[in-house]
Tab-separated table of C-alpha atoms and ligand atoms in Angstrom:
chain	number	residue	atom	x	y	z
P	1	UNK	CA	-42.707	9.765	-27.659
P	2	UNK	CA	-42.187	6.491	-25.640
P	3	UNK	CA	-38.966	5.822	-27.607
P	4	UNK	CA	-37.753	9.299	-26.586
P	5	UNK	CA	-38.501	8.568	-22.901
P	6	UNK	CA	-36.657	5.233	-22.962
P	7	UNK	CA	-33.651	7.094	-24.633
P	8	UNK	CA	-33.687	9.786	-22.068
P	9	UNK	CA	-33.856	7.117	-19.332
P	10	UNK	CA	-30.895	5.166	-20.693
P	11	UNK	CA	-28.865	8.423	-21.128
P	12	UNK	CA	-29.558	9.418	-17.519
P	13	UNK	CA	-28.627	5.959	-16.388
P	14	UNK	CA	-25.393	6.017	-18.323
P	15	UNK	CA	-24.435	9.424	-16.874
P	16	UNK	CA	-25.278	8.369	-13.297
P	17	UNK	CA	-23.192	5.266	-13.859
P	18	UNK	CA	-20.273	7.002	-15.183
P	19	UNK	CA	-20.413	9.581	-12.333
P	20	UNK	CA	-20.432	6.650	-9.944
P	21	UNK	CA	-17.310	5.156	-11.790
P	22	UNK	CA	-15.388	8.400	-11.752
P	23	UNK	CA	-15.993	9.192	-8.213
P	24	UNK	CA	-15.401	5.624	-6.945
P	25	UNK	CA	-12.073	5.507	-8.863
P	26	UNK	CA	-10.106	8.020	-6.664
P	27	UNK	CA	-11.815	7.318	-3.411
P	28	UNK	CA	-9.968	5.577	-0.687
P	29	UNK	CA	-11.969	4.698	2.425
P	30	UNK	CA	-10.977	4.100	6.014
P	31	UNK	CA	-13.474	1.165	6.143
P	32	UNK	CA	-12.646	-0.421	2.924
P	33	UNK	CA	-11.931	-3.858	4.405
P	34	UNK	CA	-14.577	-3.761	7.187
P	35	UNK	CA	-16.696	-6.463	5.476
P	36	UNK	CA	-14.016	-8.311	3.312
P	37	UNK	CA	-11.194	-8.438	5.889
P	38	UNK	CA	-12.070	-7.097	9.303
P	39	UNK	CA	-8.849	-8.478	10.886
P	40	UNK	CA	-6.485	-6.708	8.316
P	41	UNK	CA	-5.296	-3.808	10.500
P	42	UNK	CA	-4.887	-6.121	13.604
P	43	UNK	CA	-2.768	-8.667	11.566
P	44	UNK	CA	-0.669	-5.941	10.095
P	45	UNK	CA	-0.087	-4.290	13.453
P	46	UNK	CA	0.845	-7.541	15.129
P	47	UNK	CA	3.265	-8.526	12.415
P	48	UNK	CA	5.092	-5.002	12.453
P	49	UNK	CA	5.179	-4.943	16.157
P	50	UNK	CA	6.923	-8.388	16.382
P	51	UNK	CA	9.324	-7.645	13.745
P	52	UNK	CA	10.355	-4.315	15.272
P	53	UNK	CA	11.006	-5.962	18.632
P	54	UNK	CA	13.443	-8.394	16.925
P	55	UNK	CA	14.909	-5.607	14.606
P	56	UNK	CA	14.786	-2.004	15.833
P	57	UNK	CA	15.773	-0.853	12.382
P	58	UNK	CA	12.305	-1.961	10.996
P	59	UNK	CA	10.202	0.983	11.895
P	60	UNK	CA	12.506	3.561	10.110
P	61	UNK	CA	12.700	1.271	7.008
P	62	UNK	CA	9.021	0.842	6.764
P	63	UNK	CA	8.306	4.515	7.123
P	64	UNK	CA	10.744	5.198	4.181
P	65	UNK	CA	9.321	2.443	2.134
P	66	UNK	CA	5.848	4.046	2.295
P	67	UNK	CA	7.298	7.353	1.168
P	68	UNK	CA	9.098	5.621	-1.814
P	69	UNK	CA	6.024	3.475	-2.589
P	70	UNK	CA	3.775	6.714	-2.908
P	71	UNK	CA	6.361	8.623	-5.033
P	72	UNK	CA	6.986	5.762	-7.566
P	73	UNK	CA	3.915	5.177	-9.370
P	74	UNK	CA	4.560	1.697	-10.271
P	75	UNK	CA	5.206	0.432	-6.743
P	76	UNK	CA	8.551	-0.963	-7.738
P	77	UNK	CA	10.912	0.356	-5.156
P	78	UNK	CA	12.326	-3.119	-4.332
P	79	UNK	CA	13.522	-3.493	-7.875
P	80	UNK	CA	16.049	-0.682	-7.914
P	81	UNK	CA	18.433	1.589	-5.962
P	82	UNK	CA	18.095	3.487	-3.552
P	83	UNK	CA	16.587	0.479	-1.891
P	84	UNK	CA	18.011	0.097	1.540
P	85	UNK	CA	14.542	0.241	3.253
P	86	UNK	CA	13.770	-2.741	1.145
P	87	UNK	CA	15.751	-4.737	3.832
P	88	UNK	CA	12.464	-4.495	5.827
P	89	UNK	CA	10.263	-5.885	2.859
P	90	UNK	CA	10.138	-9.237	4.538
P	91	UNK	CA	7.913	-7.743	7.092
P	92	UNK	CA	5.478	-6.876	4.400
P	93	UNK	CA	5.874	-10.368	2.992
P	94	UNK	CA	5.109	-11.847	6.359
P	95	UNK	CA	1.905	-9.692	6.801
P	96	UNK	CA	0.875	-10.442	3.280
P	97	UNK	CA	1.183	-14.303	4.068
P	98	UNK	CA	-0.996	-13.891	7.072
P	99	UNK	CA	-3.559	-11.916	5.130
P	100	UNK	CA	-3.729	-14.354	2.291
P	101	UNK	CA	-4.476	-16.986	4.706
P	102	UNK	CA	-7.163	-14.923	6.620
P	103	UNK	CA	-8.917	-13.292	3.458
P	104	UNK	CA	-7.261	-14.448	0.335
P	105	UNK	CA	-6.784	-12.001	-2.651
P	106	UNK	CA	-8.181	-9.015	-0.774
P	107	UNK	CA	-5.661	-6.765	0.689
P	108	UNK	CA	-3.215	-5.013	-1.566
P	109	UNK	CA	0.392	-4.761	-0.841
P	110	UNK	CA	0.257	-0.996	-1.212
P	111	UNK	CA	-2.353	-0.747	1.643
P	112	UNK	CA	-0.353	-3.062	3.837
P	113	UNK	CA	2.666	-0.665	3.438
P	114	UNK	CA	0.319	2.286	4.320
P	115	UNK	CA	-1.064	0.838	7.422
P	116	UNK	CA	2.400	-0.569	8.433
P	117	UNK	CA	3.700	3.006	8.094
P	118	UNK	CA	1.049	4.357	10.268
P	119	UNK	CA	1.778	1.780	12.817
P	120	UNK	CA	5.408	2.286	13.049
P	121	UNK	CA	4.926	6.124	13.554
P	122	UNK	CA	2.492	5.314	16.376
P	123	UNK	CA	4.590	2.700	17.898
P	124	UNK	CA	7.545	5.032	18.115
P	125	UNK	CA	5.613	7.661	20.005
P	126	UNK	CA	4.124	9.602	17.027
P	127	UNK	CA	0.628	10.439	16.058
P	128	UNK	CA	-1.932	7.947	15.001
P	129	UNK	CA	-4.451	8.461	12.080
P	130	UNK	CA	-7.043	6.563	10.107
P	131	UNK	CA	-5.517	4.961	7.101
P	132	UNK	CA	-7.562	5.283	3.832
P	133	UNK	CA	-7.427	1.962	2.006
P	134	UNK	CA	-8.506	0.529	-1.267
P	135	UNK	CA	-5.271	0.976	-3.314
P	136	UNK	CA	-4.420	-1.589	-5.883
P	137	UNK	CA	-0.863	-2.860	-6.667
P	138	UNK	CA	1.032	-1.751	-9.943
P	139	UNK	CA	0.844	-4.128	-12.811
P	140	UNK	CA	4.096	-2.734	-14.245
P	141	UNK	CA	7.382	-3.135	-12.468
P	142	UNK	CA	10.251	-0.744	-13.674
P	143	UNK	CA	13.577	-0.509	-11.679
P	144	UNK	CA	14.424	2.898	-13.261
P	145	UNK	CA	11.360	4.442	-11.726
P	146	UNK	CA	13.433	4.820	-8.478
P	147	UNK	CA	15.540	7.458	-10.239
P	148	UNK	CA	12.459	9.774	-9.891
P	149	UNK	CA	12.959	9.929	-6.165
P	150	UNK	CA	14.511	13.161	-4.886
P	151	UNK	CA	18.099	12.773	-3.978
P	152	UNK	CA	19.680	14.268	-0.862
P	153	UNK	CA	21.617	16.786	-3.052
P	154	UNK	CA	18.413	18.638	-4.213
P	155	UNK	CA	18.122	22.367	-3.492
P	156	UNK	CA	14.813	23.722	-1.869
P	157	UNK	CA	13.341	24.702	-5.199
P	158	UNK	CA	13.938	21.210	-6.679
P	159	UNK	CA	12.324	19.575	-3.515
P	160	UNK	CA	9.360	21.895	-3.714
P	161	UNK	CA	9.076	20.913	-7.465
P	162	UNK	CA	9.371	17.207	-6.859
P	163	UNK	CA	6.611	17.413	-4.327
P	164	UNK	CA	4.547	19.681	-6.361
P	165	UNK	CA	4.650	17.007	-9.015
P	166	UNK	CA	2.781	14.832	-6.847
P	167	UNK	CA	0.288	17.320	-5.664
P	168	UNK	CA	2.026	18.058	-2.378
P	169	UNK	CA	2.821	21.518	-1.239
P	170	UNK	CA	5.641	23.188	0.682
P	171	UNK	CA	3.944	22.510	4.033
P	172	UNK	CA	3.925	18.745	3.129
P	173	UNK	CA	7.602	18.917	2.122
P	174	UNK	CA	8.654	20.352	5.490
P	175	UNK	CA	6.277	18.187	7.416
P	176	UNK	CA	6.915	14.858	5.839
P	177	UNK	CA	10.692	15.455	5.998
P	178	UNK	CA	10.122	15.142	9.714
P	179	UNK	CA	10.044	11.440	8.870
P	180	UNK	CA	13.847	11.889	9.324
P	181	UNK	CA	13.140	11.823	13.176
P	182	UNK	CA	13.404	8.004	12.688
P	183	UNK	CA	16.426	6.168	11.326
P	184	UNK	CA	19.785	6.231	9.832
P	185	UNK	CA	21.855	7.270	6.849
P	186	UNK	CA	24.924	5.690	5.387
P	187	UNK	CA	27.986	7.900	4.692
P	188	UNK	CA	27.468	7.924	0.989
P	189	UNK	CA	24.194	10.084	1.250
P	190	UNK	CA	26.048	13.020	2.975
P	191	UNK	CA	29.740	12.425	2.655
P	192	UNK	CA	30.155	15.007	-0.159
P	193	UNK	CA	29.114	17.684	2.260
P	194	UNK	CA	32.146	16.712	4.435
P	195	UNK	CA	35.077	16.442	1.951
P	196	UNK	CA	34.071	17.710	-1.462
P	197	UNK	CA	31.505	20.434	-0.920
P	198	UNK	CA	32.830	22.879	-3.542
P	199	UNK	CA	36.264	23.446	-5.071
P	200	UNK	CA	36.749	26.363	-2.503
P	201	UNK	CA	35.024	24.943	0.497
P	202	UNK	CA	35.686	21.296	1.455
P	203	UNK	CA	33.020	21.206	4.144
P	204	UNK	CA	29.437	22.516	3.768
P	205	UNK	CA	29.483	25.887	5.857
P	206	UNK	CA	25.886	25.512	6.842
P	207	UNK	CA	26.905	22.596	9.064
P	208	UNK	CA	27.605	22.967	12.794
P	209	UNK	CA	31.384	22.746	13.009
P	210	UNK	CA	31.471	20.309	15.808
P	211	UNK	CA	28.850	18.039	14.101
P	212	UNK	CA	30.936	18.129	10.950
P	213	UNK	CA	34.040	16.979	12.722
P	214	UNK	CA	32.086	14.162	14.343
P	215	UNK	CA	30.807	13.076	10.960
P	216	UNK	CA	34.251	13.134	9.458
P	217	UNK	CA	35.454	10.665	12.018
P	218	UNK	CA	32.483	8.426	11.174
P	219	UNK	CA	33.061	8.831	7.394
P	220	UNK	CA	36.685	9.530	6.956
P	221	UNK	CA	36.984	9.659	3.150
P	222	UNK	CA	34.695	10.042	0.219
P	223	UNK	CA	34.206	6.574	-0.733
P	224	UNK	CA	34.218	2.927	0.609
P	225	UNK	CA	32.318	3.795	3.821
P	226	UNK	CA	30.449	0.554	3.914
P	227	UNK	CA	27.936	0.231	6.648
P	228	UNK	CA	29.074	3.352	8.531
P	229	UNK	CA	26.867	6.298	8.864
P	230	UNK	CA	24.765	8.615	11.200
P	231	UNK	CA	21.387	8.546	12.872
P	232	UNK	CA	19.124	11.177	11.377
P	233	UNK	CA	18.494	12.935	14.921
P	234	UNK	CA	19.672	12.608	18.317
P	235	UNK	CA	16.507	10.375	19.336
P	236	UNK	CA	16.441	8.368	16.232
P	237	UNK	CA	14.035	5.558	17.450
P	238	UNK	CA	11.705	7.992	18.948
P	239	UNK	CA	9.217	9.887	16.813
P	240	UNK	CA	9.379	13.428	18.038
P	241	UNK	CA	10.215	16.874	16.959
P	242	UNK	CA	13.958	16.553	17.605
P	243	UNK	CA	14.748	16.435	13.937
P	244	UNK	CA	13.667	20.149	13.602
P	245	UNK	CA	15.665	21.236	16.663
P	246	UNK	CA	18.690	19.685	15.095
P	247	UNK	CA	18.183	21.637	11.868
P	248	UNK	CA	18.128	24.912	13.900
P	249	UNK	CA	21.326	23.689	15.530
P	250	UNK	CA	22.925	23.141	12.003
P	251	UNK	CA	22.992	19.437	12.717
P	252	UNK	CA	20.852	18.178	9.669
P	253	UNK	CA	22.384	15.204	8.130
P	254	UNK	CA	21.437	15.835	4.581
P	255	UNK	CA	21.859	18.839	2.469
P	256	UNK	CA	18.311	18.760	1.648
P	257	UNK	CA	17.255	18.858	5.260
P	258	UNK	CA	19.679	21.692	6.335
P	259	UNK	CA	18.823	23.553	3.134
P	260	UNK	CA	15.321	23.869	4.262
P	261	UNK	CA	16.314	25.628	7.436
P	262	UNK	CA	18.405	28.020	5.390
P	263	UNK	CA	15.519	28.976	3.101
P	264	UNK	CA	12.992	31.664	3.749
P	265	UNK	CA	10.232	29.622	2.272
P	266	UNK	CA	10.680	26.751	4.782
P	267	UNK	CA	12.459	28.120	7.932
P	268	UNK	CA	9.326	29.510	9.805
P	269	UNK	CA	7.667	26.059	9.442
P	270	UNK	CA	10.843	24.343	10.917
P	271	UNK	CA	10.940	26.839	13.721
P	272	UNK	CA	7.069	26.293	14.469
P	273	UNK	CA	7.593	22.478	14.642
P	274	UNK	CA	10.654	22.725	16.750
P	275	UNK	CA	8.753	24.824	19.346
P	276	UNK	CA	5.351	22.767	19.233
P	277	UNK	CA	5.462	19.115	18.765
P	278	UNK	CA	1.674	18.793	19.034
P	279	UNK	CA	1.537	20.891	15.944
P	280	UNK	CA	4.027	18.751	14.151
P	281	UNK	CA	2.190	15.481	15.043
P	282	UNK	CA	-1.122	17.062	13.705
P	283	UNK	CA	0.345	18.190	10.552
P	284	UNK	CA	2.336	15.061	10.075
P	285	UNK	CA	-0.875	12.818	10.372
P	286	UNK	CA	-2.615	15.194	7.758
P	287	UNK	CA	0.431	15.018	5.324
P	288	UNK	CA	0.751	11.382	5.542
P	289	UNK	CA	-2.839	11.047	4.427
P	290	UNK	CA	-2.139	13.237	1.564
P	291	UNK	CA	1.027	11.289	0.612
P	292	UNK	CA	-1.100	8.060	0.730
P	293	UNK	CA	-3.319	9.583	-1.834
P	294	UNK	CA	-0.403	10.131	-4.361
P	295	UNK	CA	-0.296	7.884	-7.285
P	296	UNK	CA	-3.084	5.741	-6.035
P	297	UNK	CA	-3.311	2.849	-8.412
P	298	UNK	CA	-6.926	2.405	-9.564
P	299	UNK	CA	-6.398	-0.062	-12.463
P	300	UNK	CA	-4.062	-2.460	-10.671
P	301	UNK	CA	-4.350	-5.857	-9.041
P	302	UNK	CA	-4.190	-7.183	-5.578
P	303	UNK	CA	-0.779	-9.121	-5.799
P	304	UNK	CA	-0.729	-12.454	-4.158
P	305	UNK	CA	3.001	-12.016	-3.545
P	306	UNK	CA	4.229	-8.538	-2.949
P	307	UNK	CA	7.420	-9.159	-4.716
P	308	UNK	CA	5.939	-9.962	-8.202
P	309	UNK	CA	3.222	-9.316	-10.493
P	310	UNK	CA	0.419	-11.887	-10.489
O	401	HEM	C1	12.348	15.435	1.055
O	401	HEM	C2	13.193	14.594	0.303
O	401	HEM	C3	13.746	13.367	0.842
O	401	HEM	C4	15.051	13.064	0.646
O	401	HEM	C5	16.107	13.710	-0.295
O	401	HEM	C6	15.408	11.841	1.419
O	401	HEM	C7	16.564	11.140	1.427
O	401	HEM	C8	17.018	10.148	2.360
O	401	HEM	C9	18.200	9.518	2.280
O	401	HEM	C10	19.361	9.743	1.354
O	401	HEM	C11	18.197	8.493	3.284
O	401	HEM	C12	19.336	7.766	3.776
O	401	HEM	C13	19.554	6.498	2.938
O	401	HEM	C14	20.765	5.728	3.446
O	401	HEM	O1	21.825	6.106	3.122
O	401	HEM	O2	20.643	4.725	3.963
O	401	HEM	C15	16.903	8.560	3.916
O	401	HEM	C16	16.563	8.030	5.005
O	401	HEM	C17	15.269	7.905	5.482
O	401	HEM	N1	14.094	8.669	4.996
O	401	HEM	FE1	14.232	10.163	3.654
O	401	HEM	N2	14.170	11.487	2.166
O	401	HEM	C18	13.350	12.372	1.930
O	401	HEM	C19	11.962	12.408	2.520
O	401	HEM	C20	11.566	11.392	3.288
O	401	HEM	C21	10.176	11.362	3.632
O	401	HEM	C22	8.948	12.229	3.145
O	401	HEM	C23	10.117	10.311	4.674
O	401	HEM	C24	8.919	9.801	5.334
O	401	HEM	C25	7.781	10.361	5.579
O	401	HEM	C26	11.475	9.806	4.746
O	401	HEM	C27	11.675	8.943	5.590
O	401	HEM	C28	13.062	8.378	5.826
O	401	HEM	C29	13.542	7.458	6.918
O	401	HEM	C30	12.555	7.011	8.057
O	401	HEM	C31	14.844	7.194	6.804
O	401	HEM	C32	15.658	6.146	7.563
O	401	HEM	C33	15.719	4.900	6.913
O	401	HEM	C34	16.552	3.895	7.712
O	401	HEM	O3	16.825	4.060	8.878
O	401	HEM	O4	16.766	2.720	7.083
O	401	HEM	N3	12.219	10.512	3.956
O	401	HEM	N4	16.164	9.602	3.287
């Protein structure tokens, strides 16, 4: 009888322990560094703010970096194309160096990127939210993983699928695409819409004609456009709902963005966000938290140098 009771006790203990392990695995926490690195958020915000003063391209690049970091499981964006936002990776390096001094081996690079992305949005006039933390950095680094990012040529069905593969719904797709309220694109990402759309139509007919002519001047031929390009909305350093207004006017830069306005599954959300910036901000904060839960690494490490595995 005593042996049976002891067995029962051990079985219950093991069961409780495994429940604790399973639930602790996925749970990120807004207060994750409260005890171990209380100054983490302050140091990250300070670094991002200073860098953005010196280089106004930093906010958009950091926001895009966060999107890629969540979509690529192994946190390896900097190893392969499309890696333009990686030009702001030095900001993450800088924050990491400060954090390693303040609280060694504690704050992951994935968490630094998540906090920095929230900070750039808030700094540019957008919403603010509590970032859930506790991610680990990937232990594998594969350049080819960047190929799993959605390209700007996807149709709406492909975009929906790409987001659904990560547990994100159509609402998240339309909302997070609002990240294109910040930043710039090189001609290479949209030039096919101007000169080689189809055999019969050189220019994408969903584009506003005046907008298409303006872009053709900036990107006069299909290749060799170097650094030329276009801002993604008319207030590209301000986080606002202008991106959605531009889509309604046929002035979306990417086929993917404009495609969402021309599709019944996504058009009404675009109209709602164009009419109500507060609604967009509220939804954006919620979808960024969801995006931050995608591909959370539970078995990784805290990298000492964000550019390489320990
Ligand atoms: C829906 C699928 C998406 C596609 C196909 C896409 C595609 C692109 C492309 C092609 C560029 C321009 C790259 C270049 O030529 O320099 C770009 C820029 C950018 N993307 Fe996206 N993107 C998507 C979603 C997102 C999301 C979800 C966010 C953030 C929440 C985001 C944030 C940005 C930002 C801020 C830039 C500007 C970067 C800069 O100025 O350097 N994108 N995106």
